PDB file of C-alpha atoms in Angstrom:
ATOM      1  CA  UNK A   1      23.406 116.553  95.481  1.00 85.00           C
ATOM      2  CA  UNK A   2      25.886 116.421  97.917  1.00 94.00           C
ATOM      3  CA  UNK A   3      24.529 116.559 101.381  1.00 95.00           C
ATOM      4  CA  UNK A   4      26.689 120.159 101.364  1.00 95.00           C
ATOM      5  CA  UNK A   5      24.056 121.224  98.685  1.00 96.00           C
ATOM      6  CA  UNK A   6      21.212 120.131 100.025  1.00 97.00           C
ATOM      7  CA  UNK A   7      22.263 122.023 103.656  1.00 97.00           C
ATOM      8  CA  UNK A   8      22.807 125.176 101.547  1.00 95.00           C
ATOM      9  CA  UNK A   9      19.234 124.865  99.866  1.00 96.00           C
ATOM     10  CA  UNK A  10      17.026 124.290 103.343  1.00 97.00           C
ATOM     11  CA  UNK A  11      19.123 126.993 105.150  1.00 95.00           C
ATOM     12  CA  UNK A  12      18.433 129.255 102.305  1.00 93.00           C
ATOM     13  CA  UNK A  13      14.881 128.473 102.502  1.00 95.00           C
ATOM     14  CA  UNK A  14      14.832 128.962 106.264  1.00 94.00           C
ATOM     15  CA  UNK A  15      16.663 132.407 105.465  1.00 91.00           C
ATOM     16  CA  UNK A  16      14.268 133.740 102.710  1.00 90.00           C
ATOM     17  CA  UNK A  17      11.279 132.478 105.342  1.00 90.00           C
ATOM     18  CA  UNK A  18      10.287 129.933 102.726  1.00 93.00           C
ATOM     19  CA  UNK A  19      10.155 127.759 105.874  1.00 95.00           C
ATOM     20  CA  UNK A  20       8.758 130.169 108.682  1.00 92.00           C
ATOM     21  CA  UNK A  21       9.706 129.931 112.161  1.00 92.00           C
ATOM     22  CA  UNK A  22       7.746 127.137 113.721  1.00 93.00           C
ATOM     23  CA  UNK A  23       6.903 125.554 110.335  1.00 95.00           C
ATOM     24  CA  UNK A  24       7.335 121.619 110.721  1.00 95.00           C
ATOM     25  CA  UNK A  25       9.448 119.740 108.465  1.00 96.00           C
ATOM     26  CA  UNK A  26       9.302 116.407 107.448  1.00 95.00           C
ATOM     27  CA  UNK A  27      12.312 114.320 107.282  1.00 94.00           C
ATOM     28  CA  UNK A  28      10.901 111.517 104.998  1.00 95.00           C
ATOM     29  CA  UNK A  29       9.403 114.127 102.327  1.00 96.00           C
ATOM     30  CA  UNK A  30      12.614 115.882 102.145  1.00 97.00           C
ATOM     31  CA  UNK A  31      14.728 112.904 101.352  1.00 97.00           C
ATOM     32  CA  UNK A  32      12.188 112.305  98.509  1.00 97.00           C
ATOM     33  CA  UNK A  33      12.225 115.519  96.994  1.00 97.00           C
ATOM     34  CA  UNK A  34      16.072 115.305  97.115  1.00 97.00           C
ATOM     35  CA  UNK A  35      16.077 111.868  95.811  1.00 96.00           C
ATOM     36  CA  UNK A  36      18.226 110.810  98.976  1.00 96.00           C
ATOM     37  CA  UNK A  37      17.649 108.283 101.809  1.00 95.00           C
ATOM     38  CA  UNK A  38      16.815 109.212 105.141  1.00 94.00           C
ATOM     39  CA  UNK A  39      20.313 108.393 106.734  1.00 95.00           C
ATOM     40  CA  UNK A  40      21.829 111.212 105.029  1.00 96.00           C
ATOM     41  CA  UNK A  41      18.998 113.490 105.389  1.00 97.00           C
ATOM     42  CA  UNK A  42      19.075 113.297 109.096  1.00 95.00           C
ATOM     43  CA  UNK A  43      22.917 114.383 108.850  1.00 96.00           C
ATOM     44  CA  UNK A  44      21.883 117.210 106.838  1.00 97.00           C
ATOM     45  CA  UNK A  45      18.963 118.393 109.414  1.00 96.00           C
ATOM     46  CA  UNK A  46      21.222 117.656 112.336  1.00 96.00           C
ATOM     47  CA  UNK A  47      23.601 119.769 110.845  1.00 96.00           C
ATOM     48  CA  UNK A  48      20.751 122.335 110.742  1.00 96.00           C
ATOM     49  CA  UNK A  49      19.877 121.936 114.309  1.00 96.00           C
ATOM     50  CA  UNK A  50      23.592 122.662 115.163  1.00 94.00           C
ATOM     51  CA  UNK A  51      23.458 126.078 113.448  1.00 93.00           C
ATOM     52  CA  UNK A  52      20.166 126.714 115.693  1.00 92.00           C
ATOM     53  CA  UNK A  53      17.787 127.110 112.607  1.00 95.00           C
ATOM     54  CA  UNK A  54      15.457 123.916 113.551  1.00 96.00           C
ATOM     55  CA  UNK A  55      15.165 121.880 116.697  1.00 95.00           C
ATOM     56  CA  UNK A  56      13.828 117.978 116.973  1.00 91.00           C
ATOM     57  CA  UNK A  57      12.067 117.301 120.064  1.00 87.00           C
ATOM     58  CA  UNK A  58      10.745 114.122 120.967  1.00 81.00           C
ATOM     59  CA  UNK A  59       7.388 112.833 120.001  1.00 79.00           C
ATOM     60  CA  UNK A  60       6.729 116.519 118.296  1.00 82.00           C
ATOM     61  CA  UNK A  61       9.229 115.932 115.292  1.00 89.00           C
ATOM     62  CA  UNK A  62      11.362 118.664 113.725  1.00 95.00           C
ATOM     63  CA  UNK A  63      10.199 122.300 113.464  1.00 96.00           C
ATOM     64  CA  UNK A  64      11.905 126.038 112.683  1.00 96.00           C
ATOM     65  CA  UNK A  65      13.311 127.505 115.617  1.00 94.00           C
ATOM     66  CA  UNK A  66      11.451 130.661 116.762  1.00 91.00           C
ATOM     67  CA  UNK A  67      12.834 133.933 116.823  1.00 86.00           C
ATOM     68  CA  UNK A  68      13.746 135.790 119.484  1.00 84.00           C
ATOM     69  CA  UNK A  69      14.149 139.448 119.903  1.00 82.00           C
ATOM     70  CA  UNK A  70      16.713 139.273 122.717  1.00 84.00           C
ATOM     71  CA  UNK A  71      19.072 136.669 121.198  1.00 87.00           C
ATOM     72  CA  UNK A  72      19.234 138.476 117.788  1.00 87.00           C
ATOM     73  CA  UNK A  73      20.284 141.571 119.615  1.00 86.00           C
ATOM     74  CA  UNK A  74      23.169 139.232 121.158  1.00 91.00           C
ATOM     75  CA  UNK A  75      24.001 137.822 118.038  1.00 91.00           C
ATOM     76  CA  UNK A  76      24.428 141.128 116.164  1.00 90.00           C
ATOM     77  CA  UNK A  77      26.712 142.273 119.108  1.00 91.00           C
ATOM     78  CA  UNK A  78      28.958 138.908 118.787  1.00 94.00           C
ATOM     79  CA  UNK A  79      29.064 139.572 115.146  1.00 93.00           C
ATOM     80  CA  UNK A  80      30.110 143.380 115.486  1.00 93.00           C
ATOM     81  CA  UNK A  81      32.831 142.113 117.924  1.00 93.00           C
ATOM     82  CA  UNK A  82      33.792 139.582 115.157  1.00 93.00           C
ATOM     83  CA  UNK A  83      34.521 142.366 112.614  1.00 93.00           C
ATOM     84  CA  UNK A  84      36.907 143.478 115.219  1.00 93.00           C
ATOM     85  CA  UNK A  85      38.661 139.757 115.129  1.00 93.00           C
ATOM     86  CA  UNK A  86      38.440 140.228 111.060  1.00 91.00           C
ATOM     87  CA  UNK A  87      40.490 143.687 111.060  1.00 91.00           C
ATOM     88  CA  UNK A  88      43.077 141.705 113.211  1.00 91.00           C
ATOM     89  CA  UNK A  89      43.297 138.799 110.940  1.00 90.00           C
ATOM     90  CA  UNK A  90      45.772 137.979 108.733  1.00 90.00           C
ATOM     91  CA  UNK A  91      44.273 138.687 104.984  1.00 89.00           C
ATOM     92  CA  UNK A  92      44.227 136.992 102.053  1.00 88.00           C
ATOM     93  CA  UNK A  93      45.499 138.398  98.630  1.00 88.00           C
ATOM     94  CA  UNK A  94      42.870 140.274  97.058  1.00 87.00           C
ATOM     95  CA  UNK A  95      41.729 140.089  93.814  1.00 84.00           C
ATOM     96  CA  UNK A  96      41.480 142.324  91.039  1.00 81.00           C
ATOM     97  CA  UNK A  97      37.764 141.067  90.577  1.00 88.00           C
ATOM     98  CA  UNK A  98      36.522 142.082  93.927  1.00 91.00           C
ATOM     99  CA  UNK A  99      36.040 145.440  93.209  1.00 89.00           C
ATOM    100  CA  UNK A 100      34.150 144.940  90.069  1.00 92.00           C
ATOM    101  CA  UNK A 101      32.105 142.398  92.271  1.00 94.00           C
ATOM    102  CA  UNK A 102      31.203 144.887  94.648  1.00 95.00           C
ATOM    103  CA  UNK A 103      30.197 147.201  91.756  1.00 95.00           C
ATOM    104  CA  UNK A 104      27.923 144.885  90.769  1.00 96.00           C
ATOM    105  CA  UNK A 105      26.591 144.804  93.914  1.00 96.00           C
ATOM    106  CA  UNK A 106      26.067 148.326  93.979  1.00 96.00           C
ATOM    107  CA  UNK A 107      23.758 148.091  90.805  1.00 96.00           C
ATOM    108  CA  UNK A 108      22.112 145.308  91.871  1.00 96.00           C
ATOM    109  CA  UNK A 109      20.829 147.467  94.905  1.00 96.00           C
ATOM    110  CA  UNK A 110      19.662 149.820  92.360  1.00 95.00           C
ATOM    111  CA  UNK A 111      17.523 147.454  90.534  1.00 96.00           C
ATOM    112  CA  UNK A 112      16.022 146.237  93.867  1.00 95.00           C
ATOM    113  CA  UNK A 113      15.459 149.791  95.269  1.00 91.00           C
ATOM    114  CA  UNK A 114      12.804 149.930  91.735  1.00 91.00           C
ATOM    115  CA  UNK A 115      11.515 146.413  92.215  1.00 93.00           C
ATOM    116  CA  UNK A 116      11.207 145.910  95.676  1.00 91.00           C
ATOM    117  CA  UNK A 117      12.038 142.450  95.808  1.00 92.00           C
ATOM    118  CA  UNK A 118      12.918 141.278  99.354  1.00 89.00           C
ATOM    119  CA  UNK A 119      14.100 137.962  98.378  1.00 90.00           C
ATOM    120  CA  UNK A 120      16.901 139.537  96.024  1.00 93.00           C
ATOM    121  CA  UNK A 121      17.704 141.957  98.947  1.00 92.00           C
ATOM    122  CA  UNK A 122      18.483 139.222 100.998  1.00 90.00           C
ATOM    123  CA  UNK A 123      20.799 137.592  98.367  1.00 91.00           C
ATOM    124  CA  UNK A 124      22.701 140.664  98.161  1.00 94.00           C
ATOM    125  CA  UNK A 125      23.502 140.818 101.899  1.00 92.00           C
ATOM    126  CA  UNK A 126      24.029 136.920 101.697  1.00 92.00           C
ATOM    127  CA  UNK A 127      26.488 137.589  99.040  1.00 93.00           C
ATOM    128  CA  UNK A 128      28.453 140.860 100.810  1.00 94.00           C
ATOM    129  CA  UNK A 129      28.686 138.718 103.856  1.00 92.00           C
ATOM    130  CA  UNK A 130      30.653 136.071 101.842  1.00 91.00           C
ATOM    131  CA  UNK A 131      32.765 138.445 100.395  1.00 92.00           C
ATOM    132  CA  UNK A 132      33.806 140.385 104.013  1.00 91.00           C
ATOM    133  CA  UNK A 133      34.665 137.226 105.624  1.00 87.00           C
ATOM    134  CA  UNK A 134      36.426 135.956 102.385  1.00 88.00           C
ATOM    135  CA  UNK A 135      38.913 138.218 102.641  1.00 90.00           C
ATOM    136  CA  UNK A 136      40.628 136.278 105.905  1.00 89.00           C
ATOM    137  CA  UNK A 137      42.689 133.240 106.313  1.00 90.00           C
ATOM    138  CA  UNK A 138      40.735 132.646 109.786  1.00 92.00           C
ATOM    139  CA  UNK A 139      38.837 129.654 109.146  1.00 93.00           C
ATOM    140  CA  UNK A 140      37.312 129.491 112.514  1.00 93.00           C
ATOM    141  CA  UNK A 141      36.476 133.000 112.253  1.00 93.00           C
ATOM    142  CA  UNK A 142      34.544 132.389 108.973  1.00 92.00           C
ATOM    143  CA  UNK A 143      32.831 129.387 110.610  1.00 92.00           C
ATOM    144  CA  UNK A 144      31.336 131.280 113.374  1.00 93.00           C
ATOM    145  CA  UNK A 145      30.440 134.325 111.383  1.00 93.00           C
ATOM    146  CA  UNK A 146      28.655 132.039 109.163  1.00 92.00           C
ATOM    147  CA  UNK A 147      26.649 130.843 111.737  1.00 93.00           C
ATOM    148  CA  UNK A 148      25.591 133.550 113.455  1.00 94.00           C
ATOM    149  CA  UNK A 149      25.002 135.433 109.894  1.00 93.00           C
ATOM    150  CA  UNK A 150      22.261 133.040 108.605  1.00 92.00           C
ATOM    151  CA  UNK A 151      20.682 132.782 112.323  1.00 90.00           C
ATOM    152  CA  UNK A 152      20.381 136.325 112.186  1.00 89.00           C
ATOM    153  CA  UNK A 153      19.698 136.843 108.002  1.00 88.00           C
ATOM    154  CA  UNK A 154      16.016 135.311 108.455  1.00 86.00           C
ATOM    155  CA  UNK A 155      14.770 137.805 111.402  1.00 85.00           C
ATOM    156  CA  UNK A 156      16.329 140.807 109.467  1.00 81.00           C
ATOM    157  CA  UNK A 157      14.541 139.616 106.418  1.00 83.00           C
ATOM    158  CA  UNK A 158      11.113 139.294 108.607  1.00 82.00           C
ATOM    159  CA  UNK A 159      11.993 142.766 109.988  1.00 80.00           C
ATOM    160  CA  UNK A 160      12.103 144.347 106.955  1.00 82.00           C
ATOM    161  CA  UNK A 161       8.112 144.467 106.642  1.00 80.00           C
ATOM    162  CA  UNK A 162       8.254 147.398 109.631  1.00 79.00           C
ATOM    163  CA  UNK A 163      11.003 149.495 108.154  1.00 81.00           C
ATOM    164  CA  UNK A 164      11.162 151.951 105.221  1.00 86.00           C
ATOM    165  CA  UNK A 165      12.432 149.397 102.430  1.00 89.00           C
ATOM    166  CA  UNK A 166      14.045 152.095  99.928  1.00 91.00           C
ATOM    167  CA  UNK A 167      16.069 153.287 103.184  1.00 90.00           C
ATOM    168  CA  UNK A 168      17.504 150.072 103.987  1.00 89.00           C
ATOM    169  CA  UNK A 169      18.329 149.279 100.306  1.00 93.00           C
ATOM    170  CA  UNK A 170      20.020 152.758 100.143  1.00 93.00           C
ATOM    171  CA  UNK A 171      22.109 152.232 103.556  1.00 92.00           C
ATOM    172  CA  UNK A 172      23.155 148.951 101.987  1.00 93.00           C
ATOM    173  CA  UNK A 173      24.286 150.609  99.000  1.00 95.00           C
ATOM    174  CA  UNK A 174      26.059 153.149 100.591  1.00 96.00           C
ATOM    175  CA  UNK A 175      27.893 150.319 102.543  1.00 95.00           C
ATOM    176  CA  UNK A 176      28.928 148.625  99.680  1.00 96.00           C
ATOM    177  CA  UNK A 177      30.364 152.129  98.059  1.00 96.00           C
ATOM    178  CA  UNK A 178      32.458 152.582 101.208  1.00 96.00           C
ATOM    179  CA  UNK A 179      33.359 149.067 101.292  1.00 95.00           C
ATOM    180  CA  UNK A 180      34.653 149.249  97.403  1.00 95.00           C
ATOM    181  CA  UNK A 181      36.571 152.240  98.161  1.00 95.00           C
ATOM    182  CA  UNK A 182      38.497 150.623 101.280  1.00 94.00           C
ATOM    183  CA  UNK A 183      39.135 147.548  99.456  1.00 93.00           C
ATOM    184  CA  UNK A 184      40.509 149.391  96.597  1.00 92.00           C
ATOM    185  CA  UNK A 185      43.007 150.927  99.229  1.00 93.00           C
ATOM    186  CA  UNK A 186      43.519 147.439 100.346  1.00 91.00           C
ATOM    187  CA  UNK A 187      42.508 148.633 103.878  1.00 92.00           C
ATOM    188  CA  UNK A 188      40.930 145.496 105.377  1.00 91.00           C
ATOM    189  CA  UNK A 189      40.791 147.208 109.087  1.00 93.00           C
ATOM    190  CA  UNK A 190      38.522 150.013 107.278  1.00 95.00           C
ATOM    191  CA  UNK A 191      36.474 147.730 105.603  1.00 94.00           C
ATOM    192  CA  UNK A 192      35.607 145.782 108.986  1.00 94.00           C
ATOM    193  CA  UNK A 193      35.073 148.954 110.396  1.00 95.00           C
ATOM    194  CA  UNK A 194      32.645 150.147 107.840  1.00 95.00           C
ATOM    195  CA  UNK A 195      30.708 146.681 108.164  1.00 94.00           C
ATOM    196  CA  UNK A 196      30.280 147.212 111.835  1.00 93.00           C
ATOM    197  CA  UNK A 197      29.079 150.230 111.607  1.00 93.00           C
ATOM    198  CA  UNK A 198      26.286 149.126 109.403  1.00 91.00           C
ATOM    199  CA  UNK A 199      25.365 146.107 111.658  1.00 90.00           C
ATOM    200  CA  UNK A 200      25.369 148.528 114.715  1.00 90.00           C
ATOM    201  CA  UNK A 201      22.731 150.466 112.766  1.00 86.00           C
ATOM    202  CA  UNK A 202      20.987 147.502 112.298  1.00 82.00           C
ATOM    203  CA  UNK A 203      21.335 146.551 115.995  1.00 82.00           C
ATOM    204  CA  UNK A 204      19.607 149.885 116.506  1.00 83.00           C
ATOM    205  CA  UNK A 205      16.575 148.931 114.703  1.00 76.00           C
ATOM    206  CA  UNK A 206      16.310 145.358 116.480  1.00 76.00           C
ATOM    207  CA  UNK A 207      16.187 147.601 119.759  1.00 77.00           C
ATOM    208  CA  UNK A 208      13.426 149.781 118.542  1.00 76.00           C
ATOM    209  CA  UNK A 209      11.513 146.755 117.262  1.00 66.00           C
ATOM    210  CA  UNK A 210      11.913 145.365 120.894  1.00 63.00           C
ATOM    211  CA  UNK A 211      10.804 148.453 122.375  1.00 62.00           C
ATOM    212  CA  UNK A 212       7.773 148.169 120.261  1.00 54.00           C
ATOM    213  CA  UNK A 213       7.078 144.852 120.864  1.00 52.00           C
ATOM    214  CA  UNK A 214       7.101 145.244 124.486  1.00 49.00           C
ATOM    215  CA  UNK A 215       4.500 148.144 124.402  1.00 41.00           C
ATOM    216  CA  UNK A 216       1.947 146.224 122.472  1.00 33.00           C
ATOM    217  CA  UNK A 217       2.489 142.980 124.247  1.00 33.00           C
TER     218      UNK A 217
END
């Protein structure tokens, strides 16, 4: 595997809470698992740390970062602003396969609604984010969005336990359906507005969760 492959595997484990917040990560054990030396493994961990997913402290080792509600509110606010930048960016040609891919995600939502598979639901969200920000040429925008998306994705995955799962899957399916229509019209600005509205709903859920946490603390 390349360092990029290992980075993506570990990022996904953190996103899906296989590594819970504050869980310890051992550089030597991870290097042995992936069959590489500690030097490239250290480079992967440094990249995860730059993305805010883990932290290293002298004398305490490396651990997954904790989740802060206030920071998550700020992250979602910035992600909403990034959709404005997406709307204003130069778009890439839209392939004829994209509408089918979005249709497949709708079908996947229907299956998840029955199976109640949270991990698959998270993967659908990840795929949709990749599609949305793969519509434009702006590499800087994609890089910033990807970092913030994965930082917030694990919180959203954790928050699902406090929400109506079927309602959330339905909301995502509705978003994808509207995005599919916007893509059929080749209207990236409309697609960005649809995605921004969905992020606003998530941010509202975070505010409610934050208020609830304040009441019980």
